[in-house]
Structures are given as C-alpha cells and as structure tokens.
Amino acid sequence: MAIEPSVLVLNGPNLNMLGVREPAIYGTETLDDIEALCLERAEALNIAIDFRQSNLEGELVSWIQQARGEHDGIILNAGAYTHTSIAIMDALSVAELPVIEVHLSNVFRREAFRHHSYVSPVAKGVICGFGAHGYLLALDALARLIDADLSNGN
C-alpha cells in the first residue's frame, strides 16, 4: 500500500484574525473555515495535510525546516513576512520541497510594498487574489507536482 503524500499548509501573522480583519480585502471566512475546505479537498486528492498558523517568524522557519523530512510539499501564505523575511526564503530553499505561495488578496492591486515577495523566488508558483479558493487551487497544483515527482521516481 502506498504511503499517502503529505503537504504542510503554513499560515503567517494575522491570518488567525481572518473573518474579522478587513473583510472587504480578506473575506469573511475564518482560518478554521479555510482549514475545513483544505481538509475536504486533500481527502479527495488522497493527500494528508498538516495545517498550521503562527504569528512568529522563527516558528514558521522551524516548521519549514522540519518539513524537509516529513512532507512532500508546502503551501505557504506567509502574510506580511512575504515582504520582509529572508529567513523564511532561506528555510524554503533548504527544505528542497515544492512550494506554492498563496495570498487571499491580489497583492498587485494593493500598496507597492506588497508587490515584492521573498517567497516567490523559491516557489514553484504563486496564487493570489482568489480568496480562500486560492488554497484549493494550490492543493490541486501541488498534488500534480507531487504526482509528477512520484512518477519520476523522486
């Protein structure tokens, strides 16, 4: 029996406030709602997910480092750390896993400082502007990447 692929879904600072934080930008769904959507999609894709959130940069870095030996890919909404964290970028690079960067809002329709990402250079792809549905798109994309890796014997 094949081992079920595993994906780490990481959420950065302030995402625990979804549903009450600027709903016109981020929507009314809570992080728990997004986790439930992800669990449902992951089950349909035969993927296990480990869904986490932290407001602490160092904790996110530690989880990314641990993912190297425990997961087959990472979905990351780094929140504001997207625009500031070289430490997260370096951890993602060292993890050597496929990464999909997710943002609820279209960062390119917002303030100029949000247009730069330290995650993008080490990500396979970026999904932004689709709200919670972006996480499901990321799971679909990562499932295809993992399947391709497994098919190639990686």
Coordinates of C-alpha atoms in Angstrom, one line a residue:
M1 CA 0.0 0.0 0.0
A2 CA 1.4 3.4 -1.0
I3 CA 2.1 6.0 1.7
E4 CA -0.2 9.0 1.4
P5 CA 1.6 12.1 0.3
S6 CA 1.7 14.9 2.9
V7 CA 1.5 18.7 2.5
L8 CA 2.4 21.3 5.1
V9 CA 0.0 24.3 4.8
L10 CA 1.5 27.2 6.7
N11 CA -0.1 30.5 7.5
G12 CA 1.7 33.5 8.8
P13 CA 1.0 36.5 11.0
N14 CA -2.5 37.8 11.5
L15 CA -4.2 35.1 9.5
N16 CA -5.6 33.8 12.7
M17 CA -7.7 37.0 12.6
L18 CA -9.4 36.2 9.3
G19 CA -13.2 36.8 9.3
V20 CA -12.8 39.9 11.4
R21 CA -9.7 41.5 9.8
E22 CA -10.6 43.8 6.9
P23 CA -13.3 41.5 5.4
A24 CA -13.5 43.7 2.3
I25 CA -10.0 42.7 1.5
Y26 CA -9.6 39.2 3.0
G27 CA -13.2 38.0 3.0
T28 CA -15.4 36.7 5.8
E29 CA -14.2 33.2 6.0
T30 CA -12.1 32.3 9.1
L31 CA -8.9 30.3 9.1
D32 CA -10.9 27.4 10.5
D33 CA -13.2 27.6 7.5
I34 CA -10.2 27.6 5.2
E35 CA -8.7 24.6 7.0
A36 CA -12.0 22.7 6.7
L37 CA -12.1 23.4 2.9
C38 CA -8.5 22.2 2.6
L39 CA -9.1 19.0 4.5
E40 CA -12.1 18.2 2.3
R41 CA -10.0 18.9 -0.9
A42 CA -7.0 17.0 0.4
E43 CA -9.1 13.9 1.2
A44 CA -10.4 14.0 -2.4
L45 CA -6.8 14.2 -3.7
N46 CA -5.6 11.4 -1.3
I47 CA -3.2 13.8 0.4
A48 CA -2.7 14.3 4.1
I49 CA -2.3 17.9 5.2
D50 CA -0.8 19.5 8.3
F51 CA -2.4 22.9 8.6
R52 CA -0.7 25.4 10.9
Q53 CA -0.6 29.1 11.7
S54 CA 1.9 31.2 13.7
N55 CA 2.5 34.9 14.2
L56 CA 6.2 34.1 15.0
E57 CA 8.7 34.1 12.2
G58 CA 11.1 31.7 14.0
E59 CA 8.3 29.2 14.5
L60 CA 7.5 29.3 10.8
V61 CA 11.1 28.8 9.9
S62 CA 11.4 25.8 12.3
W63 CA 8.3 24.2 10.8
I64 CA 9.6 24.7 7.3
Q65 CA 12.9 23.1 8.3
Q66 CA 11.1 20.1 9.8
A67 CA 9.0 19.7 6.7
R68 CA 12.1 18.6 4.7
G69 CA 11.9 15.1 6.3
E70 CA 8.2 14.9 7.0
H71 CA 6.3 16.3 4.0
D72 CA 6.2 16.2 0.2
G73 CA 5.4 19.9 -0.4
I74 CA 4.5 23.2 1.2
I75 CA 1.7 25.7 0.7
L76 CA 2.6 29.0 2.3
N77 CA 0.7 32.1 3.0
A78 CA 3.4 34.0 4.8
G79 CA 1.3 37.1 5.3
A80 CA 3.4 40.2 5.9
Y81 CA 6.5 38.0 6.2
T82 CA 6.2 37.5 2.4
H83 CA 7.6 41.0 2.0
T84 CA 10.3 41.0 4.7
S85 CA 11.6 37.6 5.6
I86 CA 14.9 36.4 4.2
A87 CA 14.9 33.8 6.9
I88 CA 11.7 32.2 5.5
M89 CA 13.1 32.3 2.0
D90 CA 16.3 30.6 3.1
A91 CA 14.4 27.9 5.0
L92 CA 12.2 27.2 2.0
S93 CA 15.3 26.9 -0.2
V94 CA 17.0 24.5 2.3
A95 CA 13.8 22.4 2.5
E96 CA 14.1 21.4 -1.1
L97 CA 10.4 20.8 -1.5
P98 CA 7.9 22.2 -4.0
V99 CA 6.3 25.4 -2.6
I100 CA 3.1 27.1 -3.7
E101 CA 2.8 30.7 -2.4
V102 CA -0.7 31.8 -1.7
H103 CA -2.3 35.2 -0.9
L104 CA -6.0 35.8 -0.3
S105 CA -5.9 39.2 -1.9
N106 CA -4.3 40.3 -5.2
V107 CA -1.2 41.8 -3.8
F108 CA -0.5 43.7 -7.0
R109 CA -3.7 45.7 -6.6
R110 CA -2.5 46.9 -3.2
E111 CA 0.3 49.0 -1.7
A112 CA 3.6 49.0 -3.6
F113 CA 5.5 47.3 -0.7
R114 CA 3.3 44.3 -1.1
H115 CA 4.5 43.8 -4.7
H116 CA 7.8 42.3 -3.6
S117 CA 8.0 38.7 -2.3
Y118 CA 10.9 36.9 -0.7
V119 CA 8.9 33.7 -1.1
S120 CA 8.4 33.8 -4.9
P121 CA 12.0 33.2 -5.9
V122 CA 11.9 29.8 -4.2
A123 CA 8.3 28.9 -5.0
K124 CA 7.1 26.7 -8.0
G125 CA 4.1 29.1 -8.3
V126 CA 2.1 31.9 -6.8
I127 CA -1.7 32.1 -6.4
C128 CA -3.2 35.4 -5.4
G129 CA -6.5 37.2 -5.4
F130 CA -8.9 34.3 -5.3
G131 CA -9.6 34.4 -1.5
A132 CA -9.9 31.1 0.3
H133 CA -10.3 29.3 -3.1
G134 CA -6.6 30.0 -3.7
Y135 CA -5.7 27.4 -1.1
L136 CA -7.7 24.8 -3.1
L137 CA -6.0 25.8 -6.3
A138 CA -2.7 25.4 -4.5
L139 CA -3.6 21.9 -3.3
D140 CA -4.6 20.9 -6.8
A141 CA -1.3 22.3 -8.2
L142 CA 0.8 20.7 -5.5
A143 CA -0.9 17.3 -5.9
R144 CA 0.1 17.4 -9.6
L145 CA 3.7 18.3 -8.8
I146 CA 3.9 15.6 -6.1
D147 CA 2.4 13.0 -8.5
A148 CA 4.8 14.0 -11.2
D149 CA 7.7 13.6 -8.8
L150 CA 6.5 10.2 -7.7
S151 CA 6.0 9.1 -11.3
N152 CA 9.6 10.1 -12.0
G153 CA 10.9 8.1 -9.0
N154 CA 11.7 11.0 -6.8

